[in-house]
Amino acid sequence: MKQFFFIMGLLVFGASVSYAQTPANVKVEKVAEVEMATDGPVMTFEQDVIDYGVIEYDSDPFRYFNFTNTGTEPLIISNARGSCGCTVPTYPTDPIMPGETAQIKVKYDTKRAGSKFTKFVTLTTNEANPTRKLTIKGEVLPKPKEESVPTNNSMFNGGSGQ
């Protein structure tokens, strides 16, 4: 309880000192607030659009968005969601410290044949702007046609039929 009153006393003292400043100092504080707004966690991506290109049906579904926390505080990603069920992101759940690199792994369903696609992954973070959008795009070729091979077990193909 003593700690609580001590902390409250410090807060009241700090608030009263900050309001007792001259107008010139107030302007300096506002400039400092603007500078502080650019501090904090900042995600810097190598690229925020990944083009799968033209890919085969049922080919490698994974792509990776590499990024670095170029900010001054730990970066926390609280959520990542794809724009549809065919796009599934995986993201680091531990804080990314300033200067550390990490990646967002995205799986696109490459069994969706014969169409071009553009899908999005929306990240929710603790950055100043809390949402960020990543893009994947490409085209999946149609499923290869399976050739039927006749068997020789038919009575009509000279087989014994047994």
GROMACS .gro file of C-alpha atoms in nm:
model
  162
    1MET     CA    1   0.000   0.000   0.000
    2LYS     CA    2   0.291   0.235   0.075
    3GLN     CA    3   0.426   0.173  -0.276
    4PHE     CA    4   0.089   0.264  -0.423
    5PHE     CA    5   0.081   0.601  -0.243
    6PHE     CA    6   0.444   0.666  -0.333
    7ILE     CA    7   0.378   0.602  -0.705
    8MET     CA    8   0.062   0.815  -0.697
    9GLY     CA    9   0.259   1.097  -0.529
   10LEU     CA   10   0.524   1.077  -0.804
   11LEU     CA   11   0.256   1.093  -1.074
   12VAL     CA   12   0.092   1.399  -0.915
   13PHE     CA   13   0.431   1.567  -0.872
   14GLY     CA   14   0.528   1.492  -1.234
   15ALA     CA   15   0.197   1.625  -1.366
   16SER     CA   16   0.225   1.946  -1.165
   17VAL     CA   17   0.583   2.006  -1.282
   18SER     CA   18   0.491   1.950  -1.646
   19TYR     CA   19   0.206   2.205  -1.630
   20ALA     CA   20   0.430   2.466  -1.464
   21GLN     CA   21   0.650   2.503  -1.774
   22THR     CA   22   0.674   2.821  -1.980
   23PRO     CA   23   0.501   2.833  -2.322
   24ALA     CA   24   0.838   2.802  -2.499
   25ASN     CA   25   0.905   2.475  -2.320
   26VAL     CA   26   0.558   2.348  -2.406
   27LYS     CA   27   0.639   2.383  -2.776
   28VAL     CA   28   0.958   2.185  -2.728
   29GLU     CA   29   0.761   1.911  -2.551
   30LYS     CA   30   0.517   1.890  -2.843
   31VAL     CA   31   0.805   1.848  -3.086
   32ALA     CA   32   0.941   1.575  -2.859
   33GLU     CA   33   0.598   1.404  -2.865
   34VAL     CA   34   0.602   1.399  -3.245
   35GLU     CA   35   0.951   1.249  -3.244
   36MET     CA   36   0.842   0.987  -2.992
   37ALA     CA   37   0.553   0.887  -3.218
   38THR     CA   38   0.808   0.765  -3.476
   39ASP     CA   39   0.985   0.558  -3.209
   40GLY     CA   40   0.863   0.216  -3.107
   41PRO     CA   41   0.846  -0.103  -3.312
   42VAL     CA   42   0.874  -0.072  -3.691
   43MET     CA   43   0.841  -0.363  -3.938
   44THR     CA   44   1.064  -0.318  -4.242
   45PHE     CA   45   0.995  -0.582  -4.509
   46GLU     CA   46   1.231  -0.691  -4.784
   47GLN     CA   47   0.917  -0.693  -4.999
   48ASP     CA   48   0.548  -0.664  -4.921
   49VAL     CA   49   0.429  -0.826  -5.245
   50ILE     CA   50   0.528  -1.179  -5.345
   51ASP     CA   51   0.454  -1.300  -5.696
   52TYR     CA   52   0.428  -1.679  -5.720
   53GLY     CA   53   0.444  -1.639  -6.096
   54VAL     CA   54   0.287  -1.911  -6.311
   55ILE     CA   55   0.305  -2.231  -6.109
   56GLU     CA   56   0.210  -2.595  -6.159
   57TYR     CA   57  -0.105  -2.738  -6.005
   58ASP     CA   58  -0.036  -2.869  -5.650
   59SER     CA   59   0.316  -2.718  -5.642
   60ASP     CA   60   0.501  -2.570  -5.343
   61PRO     CA   61   0.239  -2.361  -5.158
   62PHE     CA   62   0.475  -2.170  -4.924
   63ARG     CA   63   0.624  -1.824  -4.957
   64TYR     CA   64   0.803  -1.613  -4.694
   65PHE     CA   65   0.786  -1.243  -4.612
   66ASN     CA   66   1.115  -1.155  -4.438
   67PHE     CA   67   1.125  -0.847  -4.217
   68THR     CA   68   1.338  -0.669  -3.959
   69ASN     CA   69   1.226  -0.474  -3.654
   70THR     CA   70   1.401  -0.144  -3.733
   71GLY     CA   71   1.230   0.029  -3.442
   72THR     CA   72   1.340   0.102  -3.089
   73GLU     CA   73   1.101  -0.130  -2.901
   74PRO     CA   74   1.001  -0.499  -2.925
   75LEU     CA   75   0.756  -0.576  -3.206
   76ILE     CA   76   0.457  -0.793  -3.123
   77ILE     CA   77   0.236  -0.947  -3.391
   78SER     CA   78  -0.098  -1.027  -3.231
   79ASN     CA   79  -0.279  -1.160  -3.538
   80ALA     CA   80  -0.236  -1.250  -3.904
   81ARG     CA   81  -0.528  -1.349  -4.125
   82GLY     CA   82  -0.567  -1.434  -4.489
   83SER     CA   83  -0.828  -1.272  -4.710
   84CYS     CA   84  -0.986  -1.615  -4.770
   85GLY     CA   85  -0.954  -1.976  -4.660
   86CYS     CA   86  -0.707  -2.050  -4.940
   87THR     CA   87  -0.444  -1.819  -4.785
   88VAL     CA   88  -0.309  -1.926  -4.446
   89PRO     CA   89  -0.039  -1.718  -4.271
   90THR     CA   90   0.187  -1.830  -3.987
   91TYR     CA   91   0.361  -1.564  -3.779
   92PRO     CA   92   0.605  -1.544  -3.487
   93THR     CA   93   0.428  -1.525  -3.152
   94ASP     CA   94   0.731  -1.414  -2.950
   95PRO     CA   95   0.833  -1.046  -2.947
   96ILE     CA   96   1.085  -0.949  -3.216
   97MET     CA   97   1.350  -0.732  -3.053
   98PRO     CA   98   1.494  -0.420  -3.225
   99GLY     CA   99   1.738  -0.527  -3.497
  100GLU     CA  100   1.608  -0.887  -3.512
  101THR     CA  101   1.470  -1.045  -3.828
  102ALA     CA  102   1.178  -1.283  -3.863
  103GLN     CA  103   0.934  -1.400  -4.127
  104ILE     CA  104   0.568  -1.443  -4.205
  105LYS     CA  105   0.507  -1.782  -4.370
  106VAL     CA  106   0.214  -1.787  -4.614
  107LYS     CA  107   0.054  -2.099  -4.760
  108TYR     CA  108  -0.162  -2.061  -5.070
  109ASP     CA  109  -0.379  -2.354  -5.184
  110THR     CA  110  -0.213  -2.445  -5.514
  111LYS     CA  111  -0.490  -2.693  -5.595
  112ARG     CA  112  -0.707  -2.404  -5.717
  113ALA     CA  113  -0.638  -2.463  -6.081
  114GLY     CA  114  -0.653  -2.246  -6.386
  115SER     CA  115  -0.693  -1.903  -6.236
  116LYS     CA  116  -0.495  -1.594  -6.153
  117PHE     CA  117  -0.507  -1.487  -5.791
  118THR     CA  118  -0.433  -1.186  -5.574
  119LYS     CA  119  -0.475  -1.244  -5.201
  120PHE     CA  120  -0.393  -1.047  -4.890
  121VAL     CA  121  -0.258  -1.115  -4.543
  122THR     CA  122  -0.354  -0.857  -4.282
  123LEU     CA  123  -0.123  -0.826  -3.981
  124THR     CA  124  -0.219  -0.673  -3.648
  125THR     CA  125   0.085  -0.542  -3.458
  126ASN     CA  126   0.186  -0.297  -3.188
  127GLU     CA  127   0.329  -0.050  -3.443
  128ALA     CA  128   0.205   0.311  -3.449
  129ASN     CA  129  -0.020   0.206  -3.741
  130PRO     CA  130  -0.146  -0.126  -3.603
  131THR     CA  131  -0.249  -0.295  -3.930
  132ARG     CA  132  -0.036  -0.385  -4.226
  133LYS     CA  133  -0.132  -0.560  -4.551
  134LEU     CA  134   0.089  -0.804  -4.744
  135THR     CA  135   0.004  -0.931  -5.093
  136ILE     CA  136   0.055  -1.261  -5.276
  137LYS     CA  137  -0.032  -1.310  -5.640
  138GLY     CA  138   0.022  -1.554  -5.922
  139GLU     CA  139  -0.144  -1.806  -6.146
  140VAL     CA  140  -0.201  -2.179  -6.098
  141LEU     CA  141  -0.195  -2.389  -6.415
  142PRO     CA  142  -0.477  -2.637  -6.477
  143LYS     CA  143  -0.450  -2.984  -6.330
  144PRO     CA  144  -0.266  -3.218  -6.570
  145LYS     CA  145  -0.494  -3.459  -6.751
  146GLU     CA  146  -0.450  -3.820  -6.651
  147GLU     CA  147  -0.415  -4.055  -6.945
  148SER     CA  148  -0.610  -4.376  -6.919
  149VAL     CA  149  -0.413  -4.691  -6.990
  150PRO     CA  150  -0.616  -4.988  -7.113
  151THR     CA  151  -0.559  -5.314  -6.935
  152ASN     CA  152  -0.497  -5.639  -7.122
  153ASN     CA  153  -0.734  -5.839  -6.903
  154SER     CA  154  -1.033  -5.786  -7.126
  155MET     CA  155  -1.189  -6.061  -7.336
  156PHE     CA  156  -1.205  -5.814  -7.622
  157ASN     CA  157  -0.831  -5.727  -7.620
  158GLY     CA  158  -0.711  -6.082  -7.660
  159GLY     CA  159  -0.679  -6.136  -7.288
  160SER     CA  160  -0.813  -6.437  -7.106
  161GLY     CA  161  -1.079  -6.236  -6.923
  162GLN     CA  162  -1.019  -6.423  -6.601
   0.00000   0.00000   0.00000
